Amino acid sequence: MFKRLKEDIEVVFEQDPAARSYLEVILTYSGLHAIWCHRIAHGLYKRKFYFLARLLSQISRFFTGIEIHPGAKIGRRFFIDHGMGVVIGETCEIGDNVTIYQGVTLGGTGKEKGKRHPTIKDNVLISTGAKVLGSITIGENSKIGGGSVVLKDVPPNSTVVGIPGRVVVQDGKRVNRDLDHANLPDPVLDKFRELEAKIDQLTYEVELLRSERRYKHGS
């Protein structure tokens, strides 16, 4: 147990250049606190003390701003940087040497049953605000760009960006060269434009009907 605790602290020093001392890391790093609380809550969950496990996870959420369901399986050397707003679902499985940043959601789409949250393989990095949703797999050594929404499996050694997430680099080679990051899809704007076109069409038809009425009354 103490070896695992020391390992959790050491990964903070490796990942965060702002870490200065063991005391500072132990007392002030909310990501570390959330992971330690989860380890206890997960142990209770496996022993079917579901209420106590959920209670501990909610207490941890209140103090750290990080919500990890006690059923989630998390490997070694897991690092949460800053962490506020992180959500990790019940059936999520996370491998070793995984790093995630604030605002990341590893959640479900609301449609699945059973295994409904992502599987994150070893050495994956998930950047700020990314959403990985559904029973999908993120392959080893992959990177998810900030703000991306990933809904499909990601092969190993890939870089994903965009909404919805698309693989732009795989095995060190660039793919999808036509992806313009300055003009990513905006479904809300597209819907507004569609409604605006319909309003213009209806306005034209109303004016046409009025013209016909004026013509008939004038004749």
Short mmCIF file of C-alpha atoms in Angstrom, two decimals:
data_model
loop_
_atom_site.label_atom_id
_atom_site.label_comp_id
_atom_site.label_asym_id
_atom_site.label_seq_id
_atom_site.Cartn_x
_atom_site.Cartn_y
_atom_site.Cartn_z
CA MET A 1 0.00 0.00 0.00
CA PHE A 2 2.75 2.44 0.95
CA LYS A 3 4.59 1.62 -2.27
CA ARG A 4 1.45 2.54 -4.23
CA LEU A 5 1.03 5.79 -2.27
CA LYS A 6 4.65 6.73 -2.96
CA GLU A 7 4.16 5.92 -6.63
CA ASP A 8 1.11 8.23 -6.78
CA ILE A 9 3.17 11.06 -5.30
CA GLU A 10 6.14 10.49 -7.59
CA VAL A 11 4.01 10.70 -10.73
CA VAL A 12 2.92 14.17 -9.65
CA PHE A 13 6.55 15.32 -9.61
CA GLU A 14 7.09 13.77 -13.03
CA GLN A 15 4.03 15.39 -14.60
CA ASP A 16 3.81 18.77 -12.85
CA PRO A 17 6.87 21.07 -12.78
CA ALA A 18 5.08 23.26 -10.21
CA ALA A 19 5.33 20.54 -7.53
CA ARG A 20 7.98 21.58 -5.00
CA SER A 21 7.84 19.25 -2.01
CA TYR A 22 6.23 16.06 -0.76
CA LEU A 23 4.33 17.98 1.89
CA GLU A 24 2.88 20.39 -0.67
CA VAL A 25 1.79 17.56 -2.95
CA ILE A 26 0.20 15.52 -0.15
CA LEU A 27 -1.71 18.46 1.31
CA THR A 28 -2.71 20.54 -1.70
CA TYR A 29 -3.17 18.34 -4.80
CA SER A 30 -6.87 17.62 -5.20
CA GLY A 31 -6.28 15.11 -7.98
CA LEU A 32 -4.15 13.03 -5.64
CA HIS A 33 -6.78 13.26 -2.90
CA ALA A 34 -9.49 12.12 -5.33
CA ILE A 35 -7.44 9.11 -6.44
CA TRP A 36 -6.71 8.03 -2.87
CA CYS A 37 -10.35 8.39 -1.86
CA HIS A 38 -11.36 6.41 -4.94
CA ARG A 39 -9.04 3.56 -4.02
CA ILE A 40 -10.81 3.23 -0.67
CA ALA A 41 -14.27 3.67 -2.20
CA HIS A 42 -13.50 1.09 -4.90
CA GLY A 43 -12.43 -1.40 -2.25
CA LEU A 44 -15.74 -0.91 -0.44
CA TYR A 45 -17.63 -1.20 -3.75
CA LYS A 46 -16.00 -4.54 -4.59
CA ARG A 47 -17.03 -5.82 -1.15
CA LYS A 48 -20.63 -4.73 -1.92
CA PHE A 49 -20.69 -1.88 0.60
CA TYR A 50 -22.33 0.20 -2.12
CA PHE A 51 -23.81 2.90 0.08
CA LEU A 52 -20.56 3.58 1.96
CA ALA A 53 -18.65 3.58 -1.33
CA ARG A 54 -21.01 6.13 -2.90
CA LEU A 55 -21.02 8.26 0.24
CA LEU A 56 -17.22 8.42 0.28
CA SER A 57 -17.11 9.26 -3.45
CA GLN A 58 -19.60 12.11 -2.92
CA ILE A 59 -17.60 13.48 0.01
CA SER A 60 -14.50 13.37 -2.18
CA ARG A 61 -16.42 15.15 -4.94
CA PHE A 62 -17.48 17.90 -2.52
CA PHE A 63 -13.91 18.61 -1.42
CA THR A 64 -12.03 18.06 -4.70
CA GLY A 65 -14.51 18.90 -7.48
CA ILE A 66 -13.67 15.53 -9.06
CA GLU A 67 -16.37 12.89 -9.42
CA ILE A 68 -15.20 9.29 -9.74
CA HIS A 69 -17.79 6.55 -9.42
CA PRO A 70 -16.55 3.89 -6.97
CA GLY A 71 -17.18 1.19 -9.58
CA ALA A 72 -14.59 2.63 -11.98
CA LYS A 73 -11.38 0.61 -12.41
CA ILE A 74 -8.22 2.71 -12.39
CA GLY A 75 -4.68 1.48 -12.98
CA ARG A 76 -1.35 2.62 -11.58
CA ARG A 77 0.32 6.02 -11.97
CA PHE A 78 -2.93 7.78 -12.82
CA PHE A 79 -2.54 11.57 -12.78
CA ILE A 80 -5.31 14.18 -12.70
CA ASP A 81 -3.89 17.66 -13.31
CA HIS A 82 -5.92 20.42 -11.59
CA GLY A 83 -9.00 18.22 -11.93
CA MET A 84 -11.98 20.51 -11.32
CA GLY A 85 -15.00 19.19 -13.21
CA VAL A 86 -13.57 15.76 -14.01
CA VAL A 87 -16.23 13.03 -14.22
CA ILE A 88 -15.46 9.30 -14.46
CA GLY A 89 -18.35 6.85 -14.88
CA GLU A 90 -19.13 3.58 -13.16
CA THR A 91 -18.01 1.10 -15.83
CA CYS A 92 -14.99 3.10 -16.94
CA GLU A 93 -11.68 1.20 -17.10
CA ILE A 94 -8.42 3.15 -17.05
CA GLY A 95 -5.01 1.59 -17.65
CA ASP A 96 -1.57 2.56 -16.34
CA ASN A 97 0.25 5.87 -16.84
CA VAL A 98 -2.86 7.78 -17.91
CA THR A 99 -3.06 11.59 -17.55
CA ILE A 100 -6.22 13.68 -17.72
CA TYR A 101 -6.82 17.40 -17.25
CA GLN A 102 -9.62 19.52 -15.83
CA GLY A 103 -13.12 19.31 -17.26
CA VAL A 104 -12.65 15.84 -18.79
CA THR A 105 -15.70 13.56 -18.88
CA LEU A 106 -15.41 9.81 -19.28
CA GLY A 107 -19.12 9.15 -19.45
CA GLY A 108 -21.99 7.40 -21.18
CA THR A 109 -24.35 8.48 -23.92
CA GLY A 110 -27.45 7.49 -21.95
CA LYS A 111 -28.36 4.71 -24.40
CA GLU A 112 -26.20 1.76 -23.39
CA LYS A 113 -26.76 -0.87 -20.73
CA GLY A 114 -24.07 -2.87 -18.98
CA LYS A 115 -20.64 -1.60 -20.08
CA ARG A 116 -21.56 1.99 -20.97
CA HIS A 117 -18.41 3.98 -20.25
CA PRO A 118 -15.03 4.16 -22.03
CA THR A 119 -12.01 1.92 -21.70
CA ILE A 120 -8.79 3.95 -21.63
CA LYS A 121 -5.66 1.94 -22.40
CA ASP A 122 -2.13 2.57 -21.09
CA ASN A 123 -0.18 5.81 -21.64
CA VAL A 124 -3.14 7.88 -22.84
CA LEU A 125 -3.35 11.66 -22.40
CA ILE A 126 -6.76 13.39 -22.41
CA SER A 127 -6.60 17.17 -22.59
CA THR A 128 -8.72 19.88 -20.99
CA GLY A 129 -12.48 19.72 -21.54
CA ALA A 130 -12.47 16.59 -23.70
CA LYS A 131 -15.53 14.33 -23.59
CA VAL A 132 -15.10 10.61 -24.21
CA LEU A 133 -18.56 9.06 -24.29
CA GLY A 134 -19.96 5.57 -24.59
CA SER A 135 -18.58 2.03 -24.45
CA ILE A 136 -15.59 2.79 -26.65
CA THR A 137 -11.86 2.09 -26.40
CA ILE A 138 -9.04 4.62 -26.56
CA GLY A 139 -5.94 2.75 -27.74
CA GLU A 140 -2.51 2.79 -26.10
CA ASN A 141 -0.30 5.88 -26.38
CA SER A 142 -3.10 8.01 -27.83
CA LYS A 143 -3.78 11.70 -27.21
CA ILE A 144 -7.19 13.40 -27.11
CA GLY A 145 -7.13 17.13 -27.91
CA GLY A 146 -8.70 19.78 -25.69
CA GLY A 147 -12.45 20.19 -26.13
CA SER A 148 -12.81 17.15 -28.36
CA VAL A 149 -15.91 14.95 -28.24
CA VAL A 150 -14.98 11.32 -28.90
CA LEU A 151 -17.80 8.89 -29.72
CA LYS A 152 -15.95 6.12 -31.58
CA ASP A 153 -13.02 3.80 -30.88
CA VAL A 154 -9.58 5.33 -31.26
CA PRO A 155 -6.75 3.09 -32.55
CA PRO A 156 -3.42 2.95 -30.66
CA ASN A 157 -0.79 5.68 -31.19
CA SER A 158 -3.32 8.23 -32.44
CA THR A 159 -4.07 11.92 -31.93
CA VAL A 160 -7.73 12.95 -31.96
CA VAL A 161 -9.20 16.46 -32.26
CA GLY A 162 -12.51 18.09 -33.11
CA ILE A 163 -16.25 17.70 -32.61
CA PRO A 164 -16.91 14.91 -33.27
CA GLY A 165 -13.41 13.65 -32.63
CA ARG A 166 -11.37 12.63 -35.67
CA VAL A 167 -7.98 10.94 -35.88
CA VAL A 168 -5.46 13.39 -37.36
CA VAL A 169 -2.23 11.53 -36.56
CA GLN A 170 -1.72 7.76 -36.36
CA ASP A 171 1.57 5.94 -35.83
CA GLY A 172 3.38 9.23 -36.35
CA LYS A 173 1.78 9.88 -39.75
CA ARG A 174 -0.69 12.66 -40.42
CA VAL A 175 -4.12 11.64 -41.69
CA ASN A 176 -7.30 13.55 -42.59
CA ARG A 177 -5.32 16.44 -44.07
CA ASP A 178 -8.57 18.08 -45.11
CA LEU A 179 -9.52 18.83 -41.50
CA ASP A 180 -9.54 22.60 -40.99
CA HIS A 181 -9.16 23.30 -37.27
CA ALA A 182 -10.19 26.92 -37.73
CA ASN A 183 -13.51 25.82 -39.20
CA LEU A 184 -14.69 22.87 -37.14
CA PRO A 185 -18.34 21.79 -37.55
CA ASP A 186 -20.85 23.92 -35.61
CA PRO A 187 -24.21 22.08 -35.49
CA VAL A 188 -25.93 24.94 -33.63
CA LEU A 189 -24.93 27.48 -36.29
CA ASP A 190 -25.99 25.05 -39.02
CA LYS A 191 -29.43 24.73 -37.44
CA PHE A 192 -29.78 28.52 -37.20
CA ARG A 193 -28.91 28.85 -40.87
CA GLU A 194 -31.45 26.16 -41.76
CA LEU A 195 -34.17 27.97 -39.78
CA GLU A 196 -33.20 31.29 -41.35
CA ALA A 197 -33.54 29.78 -44.83
CA LYS A 198 -36.99 28.42 -43.95
CA ILE A 199 -38.09 31.82 -42.61
CA ASP A 200 -36.90 33.51 -45.82
CA GLN A 201 -38.85 30.96 -47.89
CA LEU A 202 -42.01 31.44 -45.81
CA THR A 203 -41.68 35.24 -46.01
CA TYR A 204 -41.38 35.00 -49.80
CA GLU A 205 -44.48 32.79 -50.02
CA VAL A 206 -46.52 35.13 -47.77
CA GLU A 207 -45.54 38.14 -49.90
CA LEU A 208 -46.48 36.18 -53.02
CA LEU A 209 -49.92 35.39 -51.58
CA ARG A 210 -50.44 39.04 -50.63
CA SER A 211 -49.52 40.13 -54.15
CA GLU A 212 -52.02 37.68 -55.61
CA ARG A 213 -54.76 38.95 -53.29
CA ARG A 214 -54.04 42.57 -54.19
CA TYR A 215 -54.11 41.66 -57.88
CA LYS A 216 -57.49 39.89 -57.56
CA HIS A 217 -59.05 42.74 -55.52
CA GLY A 218 -57.67 45.31 -57.94
CA SER A 219 -59.16 43.50 -60.93
#
